[in-house]
Amino acid sequence: MINQNKTLSLSIMSGKGGVGKTNIVLNLGYALREAEQSSMLMDCDLGLANLDVLLGISPDKNLQDLLQTGVSAEDVLVPIEPDGGLDILPATSGVPELVEMDEDMQDIIIHKLTGMAGDYDFLILDLGAGISRTVLSFAALTQLRIMVVTPEPTSMTDSYAMIKVLSSQHKVRDFLILVNQAATRNEAKVTFERLAAACKNFLDITVTNLGYIRQDSTVIESVRHQTPLLKFAPNCPASKDIRALAKRLLRYREDNRDRISRRPILRDFPEM
Ligand SMILES: Nc1ncnc2c1ncn2[C@@H]1O[C@H](COP(=O)(O)OP(=O)(O)OP(=O)(O)O)[C@@H](O)[C@H]1O
Ligand SMILES: [Mg+2]
């Protein structure tokens, strides 16, 4: 029997740090909410949590409690909008012994989250940067992956390296590329095309273009005010681009619904 899931799970990841993942996760959640789609945002940065910082909240339970103790995902979830539709599963910083994920932790996450996540339209994972074992395991768990890349050469090479490792170690071959902090439309286009060409030529992987978000100083201001960009400045260029991103993602889900919904919300990829 074919198992169809309502929920779409996706990881937001990057090779290089500081490219804008956490801001994208949070504001994509808001943009999807505007489109009447509910999301659970999961902070998977076990070393440096920051979804809570962007919101100026200090949750008393977090992902580490979920992994270590008997609490359920429901006890750890923080609703961030009074009318619902957007909840956060926070992480915490500075617990070095928990920074690496092992197979037991992966099993607990799959077990405890799959049921809860099934109530939402989207489960969005905010990953730490780079190619640690933990990051790669999370990236391989979800149905889809968005690689955030900036036009900086180091961001492009690190993104390519991460795609290479995920494809060779975890058999993952589908990637959606989002260019963030593009100065112009053309710069975004060139960035995507360079990364896409490297993936095609050296890995035989065809990546999907999910568009771009403009460089916009309002993002920096919204971070300083600990207010999500879509609330802080709903009509600034980056807010408009994030809404367009949500629309493209919804269209992608429609166009690929059969293929995506047959996969479990969270699955265990074999390491090769
Ligand atoms: N579109 C944008 N325009 C201008 N600045 C941006 C944009 N996106 C992100 N930034 C800047 O980049 C900073 C880092 O963003 P963010 O914390 O979301 O990155 P990250 O990829 O989650 O970082 P980390 O790898 O440390 O988790 C923001 O505080 C903001 O100053
Ligand atoms: Mg982050």
PDB file of N, CA and C and ligand atoms in Angstrom, residues 14 16-25 45 48 50 54 126-130 148 180-182 213-221 223-224 229 238 242, ligand 1:
ATOM      1  N   SER A  14      23.630  24.518   4.786  1.00  0.00           N
ATOM      2  CA  SER A  14      24.643  25.251   4.019  1.00  0.00           C
ATOM      3  C   SER A  14      26.005  24.668   4.325  1.00  0.00           C
ATOM      4  N   LYS A  16      28.894  26.612   4.204  1.00  0.00           N
ATOM      5  CA  LYS A  16      29.530  27.674   4.988  1.00  0.00           C
ATOM      6  C   LYS A  16      28.537  28.224   6.012  1.00  0.00           C
ATOM      7  N   GLY A  17      29.017  28.649   7.165  1.00  0.00           N
ATOM      8  CA  GLY A  17      28.132  29.196   8.196  1.00  0.00           C
ATOM      9  C   GLY A  17      27.749  30.641   7.924  1.00  0.00           C
ATOM     10  N   GLY A  18      26.720  31.095   8.611  1.00  0.00           N
ATOM     11  CA  GLY A  18      26.342  32.506   8.555  1.00  0.00           C
ATOM     12  C   GLY A  18      25.765  32.988   7.238  1.00  0.00           C
ATOM     13  N   VAL A  19      25.231  32.076   6.426  1.00  0.00           N
ATOM     14  CA  VAL A  19      24.714  32.494   5.109  1.00  0.00           C
ATOM     15  C   VAL A  19      23.252  32.951   5.167  1.00  0.00           C
ATOM     16  N   GLY A  20      22.567  32.668   6.304  1.00  0.00           N
ATOM     17  CA  GLY A  20      21.177  33.129   6.447  1.00  0.00           C
ATOM     18  C   GLY A  20      20.150  32.033   6.696  1.00  0.00           C
ATOM     19  N   LYS A  21      20.602  30.809   7.009  1.00  0.00           N
ATOM     20  CA  LYS A  21      19.672  29.670   7.180  1.00  0.00           C
ATOM     21  C   LYS A  21      18.581  29.938   8.221  1.00  0.00           C
ATOM     22  N   THR A  22      19.005  30.372   9.417  1.00  0.00           N
ATOM     23  CA  THR A  22      18.032  30.499  10.511  1.00  0.00           C
ATOM     24  C   THR A  22      16.981  31.562  10.184  1.00  0.00           C
ATOM     25  N   ASN A  23      17.427  32.678   9.609  1.00  0.00           N
ATOM     26  CA  ASN A  23      16.466  33.709   9.195  1.00  0.00           C
ATOM     27  C   ASN A  23      15.517  33.175   8.126  1.00  0.00           C
ATOM     28  N   ILE A  24      16.024  32.361   7.237  1.00  0.00           N
ATOM     29  CA  ILE A  24      15.180  31.805   6.167  1.00  0.00           C
ATOM     30  C   ILE A  24      14.162  30.829   6.753  1.00  0.00           C
ATOM     31  N   VAL A  25      14.593  29.965   7.667  1.00  0.00           N
ATOM     32  CA  VAL A  25      13.671  29.006   8.294  1.00  0.00           C
ATOM     33  C   VAL A  25      12.514  29.748   8.965  1.00  0.00           C
ATOM     34  N   ASP A  45      20.588  22.835  15.441  1.00  0.00           N
ATOM     35  CA  ASP A  45      21.964  23.228  15.710  1.00  0.00           C
ATOM     36  C   ASP A  45      22.263  22.898  17.167  1.00  0.00           C
ATOM     37  N   LEU A  48      25.003  25.481  18.693  1.00  0.00           N
ATOM     38  CA  LEU A  48      24.668  26.899  18.808  1.00  0.00           C
ATOM     39  C   LEU A  48      23.220  27.111  18.388  1.00  0.00           C
ATOM     40  N   ASN A  50      19.859  29.040  17.683  1.00  0.00           N
ATOM     41  CA  ASN A  50      19.586  30.449  17.428  1.00  0.00           C
ATOM     42  C   ASN A  50      18.195  30.838  16.954  1.00  0.00           C
ATOM     43  N   LEU A  54      16.596  34.674  17.626  1.00  0.00           N
ATOM     44  CA  LEU A  54      15.957  35.557  16.642  1.00  0.00           C
ATOM     45  C   LEU A  54      14.581  36.008  17.110  1.00  0.00           C
ATOM     46  N   ASP A 126      16.292  23.514  10.833  1.00  0.00           N
ATOM     47  CA  ASP A 126      17.362  24.510  10.723  1.00  0.00           C
ATOM     48  C   ASP A 126      18.658  23.844  11.157  1.00  0.00           C
ATOM     49  N   LEU A 127      19.527  23.577  10.188  1.00  0.00           N
ATOM     50  CA  LEU A 127      20.743  22.820  10.488  1.00  0.00           C
ATOM     51  C   LEU A 127      21.911  23.726  10.859  1.00  0.00           C
ATOM     52  N   GLY A 128      22.864  23.181  11.592  1.00  0.00           N
ATOM     53  CA  GLY A 128      24.134  23.866  11.790  1.00  0.00           C
ATOM     54  C   GLY A 128      24.894  23.853  10.471  1.00  0.00           C
ATOM     55  N   ALA A 129      25.900  24.695  10.348  1.00  0.00           N
ATOM     56  CA  ALA A 129      26.653  24.742   9.090  1.00  0.00           C
ATOM     57  C   ALA A 129      27.662  23.597   9.034  1.00  0.00           C
ATOM     58  N   GLY A 130      28.085  23.284   7.809  1.00  0.00           N
ATOM     59  CA  GLY A 130      29.213  22.381   7.639  1.00  0.00           C
ATOM     60  C   GLY A 130      28.835  20.925   7.506  1.00  0.00           C
ATOM     61  N   VAL A 148      21.381  26.515   1.049  1.00  0.00           N
ATOM     62  CA  VAL A 148      21.474  27.971   0.958  1.00  0.00           C
ATOM     63  C   VAL A 148      22.907  28.332   0.596  1.00  0.00           C
ATOM     64  N   ASN A 180      21.094  33.200  -1.399  1.00  0.00           N
ATOM     65  CA  ASN A 180      20.751  34.294  -0.476  1.00  0.00           C
ATOM     66  C   ASN A 180      21.792  35.409  -0.603  1.00  0.00           C
ATOM     67  N   GLN A 181      21.360  36.621  -0.235  1.00  0.00           N
ATOM     68  CA  GLN A 181      22.227  37.796  -0.230  1.00  0.00           C
ATOM     69  C   GLN A 181      22.775  38.114  -1.615  1.00  0.00           C
ATOM     70  N   ALA A 182      21.938  37.973  -2.635  1.00  0.00           N
ATOM     71  CA  ALA A 182      22.365  38.326  -3.988  1.00  0.00           C
ATOM     72  C   ALA A 182      22.211  39.829  -4.184  1.00  0.00           C
ATOM     73  N   ILE A 213      17.083  35.294  -2.728  1.00  0.00           N
ATOM     74  CA  ILE A 213      16.662  36.364  -1.814  1.00  0.00           C
ATOM     75  C   ILE A 213      17.698  37.476  -1.935  1.00  0.00           C
ATOM     76  N   ARG A 214      17.200  38.690  -2.101  1.00  0.00           N
ATOM     77  CA  ARG A 214      18.128  39.803  -2.264  1.00  0.00           C
ATOM     78  C   ARG A 214      18.867  40.151  -0.970  1.00  0.00           C
ATOM     79  N   GLN A 215      20.057  40.709  -1.135  1.00  0.00           N
ATOM     80  CA  GLN A 215      20.768  41.292   0.001  1.00  0.00           C
ATOM     81  C   GLN A 215      19.962  42.521   0.432  1.00  0.00           C
ATOM     82  N   ASP A 216      19.668  42.629   1.719  1.00  0.00           N
ATOM     83  CA  ASP A 216      18.754  43.671   2.174  1.00  0.00           C
ATOM     84  C   ASP A 216      19.122  43.988   3.630  1.00  0.00           C
ATOM     85  N   SER A 217      19.540  45.218   3.879  1.00  0.00           N
ATOM     86  CA  SER A 217      20.014  45.576   5.228  1.00  0.00           C
ATOM     87  C   SER A 217      18.889  45.490   6.268  1.00  0.00           C
ATOM     88  N   THR A 218      17.636  45.439   5.801  1.00  0.00           N
ATOM     89  CA  THR A 218      16.519  45.294   6.744  1.00  0.00           C
ATOM     90  C   THR A 218      16.617  43.966   7.504  1.00  0.00           C
ATOM     91  N   VAL A 219      17.213  42.946   6.869  1.00  0.00           N
ATOM     92  CA  VAL A 219      17.369  41.650   7.545  1.00  0.00           C
ATOM     93  C   VAL A 219      18.208  41.847   8.810  1.00  0.00           C
ATOM     94  N   ILE A 220      19.298  42.594   8.663  1.00  0.00           N
ATOM     95  CA  ILE A 220      20.207  42.825   9.792  1.00  0.00           C
ATOM     96  C   ILE A 220      19.469  43.582  10.913  1.00  0.00           C
ATOM     97  N   GLU A 221      18.675  44.590  10.496  1.00  0.00           N
ATOM     98  CA  GLU A 221      17.902  45.357  11.498  1.00  0.00           C
ATOM     99  C   GLU A 221      16.898  44.468  12.226  1.00  0.00           C
ATOM    100  N   VAL A 223      17.101  41.336  12.824  1.00  0.00           N
ATOM    101  CA  VAL A 223      17.833  40.467  13.753  1.00  0.00           C
ATOM    102  C   VAL A 223      18.145  41.250  15.029  1.00  0.00           C
ATOM    103  N   ARG A 224      18.572  42.498  14.850  1.00  0.00           N
ATOM    104  CA  ARG A 224      18.876  43.341  16.024  1.00  0.00           C
ATOM    105  C   ARG A 224      17.640  43.547  16.889  1.00  0.00           C
ATOM    106  N   LEU A 229      11.638  39.030  10.186  1.00  0.00           N
ATOM    107  CA  LEU A 229      11.624  40.030   9.109  1.00  0.00           C
ATOM    108  C   LEU A 229      10.218  40.265   8.557  1.00  0.00           C
ATOM    109  N   ALA A 238      13.617  41.731   0.779  1.00  0.00           N
ATOM    110  CA  ALA A 238      13.862  40.341   1.207  1.00  0.00           C
ATOM    111  C   ALA A 238      12.558  39.663   1.635  1.00  0.00           C
ATOM    112  N   ILE A 242      11.064  36.211   0.099  1.00  0.00           N
ATOM    113  CA  ILE A 242      10.766  35.030   0.921  1.00  0.00           C
ATOM    114  C   ILE A 242       9.335  34.558   0.656  1.00  0.00           C
TER     115      ILE A 242
HETATM  116  N1  LIG B   1      19.188  38.542   2.604  1.00  0.00           N
HETATM  117  C1  LIG B   1      20.038  39.076   3.502  1.00  0.00           C
HETATM  118  N2  LIG B   1      20.465  40.355   3.357  1.00  0.00           N
HETATM  119  C2  LIG B   1      21.327  40.902   4.245  1.00  0.00           C
HETATM  120  N3  LIG B   1      21.838  40.260   5.308  1.00  0.00           N
HETATM  121  C3  LIG B   1      21.454  38.986   5.500  1.00  0.00           C
HETATM  122  C4  LIG B   1      20.539  38.327   4.624  1.00  0.00           C
HETATM  123  N4  LIG B   1      20.363  37.057   5.085  1.00  0.00           N
HETATM  124  C5  LIG B   1      21.137  36.949   6.185  1.00  0.00           C
HETATM  125  N5  LIG B   1      21.799  38.093   6.445  1.00  0.00           N
HETATM  126  C6  LIG B   1      22.758  38.372   7.535  1.00  0.00           C
HETATM  127  O1  LIG B   1      23.419  37.171   7.879  1.00  0.00           O
HETATM  128  C7  LIG B   1      23.387  36.981   9.284  1.00  0.00           C
HETATM  129  C8  LIG B   1      23.398  35.520   9.607  1.00  0.00           C
HETATM  130  O2  LIG B   1      22.124  34.963   9.340  1.00  0.00           O
HETATM  131  P1  LIG B   1      21.682  33.577  10.000  1.00  0.00           P
HETATM  132  O3  LIG B   1      21.950  33.575  11.455  1.00  0.00           O
HETATM  133  O4  LIG B   1      20.281  33.334   9.546  1.00  0.00           O
HETATM  134  O5  LIG B   1      22.708  32.618   9.260  1.00  0.00           O
HETATM  135  P2  LIG B   1      22.921  31.040   9.514  1.00  0.00           P
HETATM  136  O6  LIG B   1      23.237  30.461   8.182  1.00  0.00           O
HETATM  137  O7  LIG B   1      21.767  30.483  10.256  1.00  0.00           O
HETATM  138  O8  LIG B   1      24.207  31.034  10.441  1.00  0.00           O
HETATM  139  P3  LIG B   1      24.840  29.772  11.231  1.00  0.00           P
HETATM  140  O9  LIG B   1      25.566  28.967  10.204  1.00  0.00           O
HETATM  141  O10 LIG B   1      25.742  30.410  12.237  1.00  0.00           O
HETATM  142  O11 LIG B   1      23.689  29.022  11.858  1.00  0.00           O
HETATM  143  C9  LIG B   1      22.141  37.725   9.736  1.00  0.00           C
HETATM  144  O12 LIG B   1      22.226  38.127  11.073  1.00  0.00           O
HETATM  145  C10 LIG B   1      22.115  38.901   8.811  1.00  0.00           C
HETATM  146  O13 LIG B   1      22.978  39.899   9.346  1.00  0.00           O
END
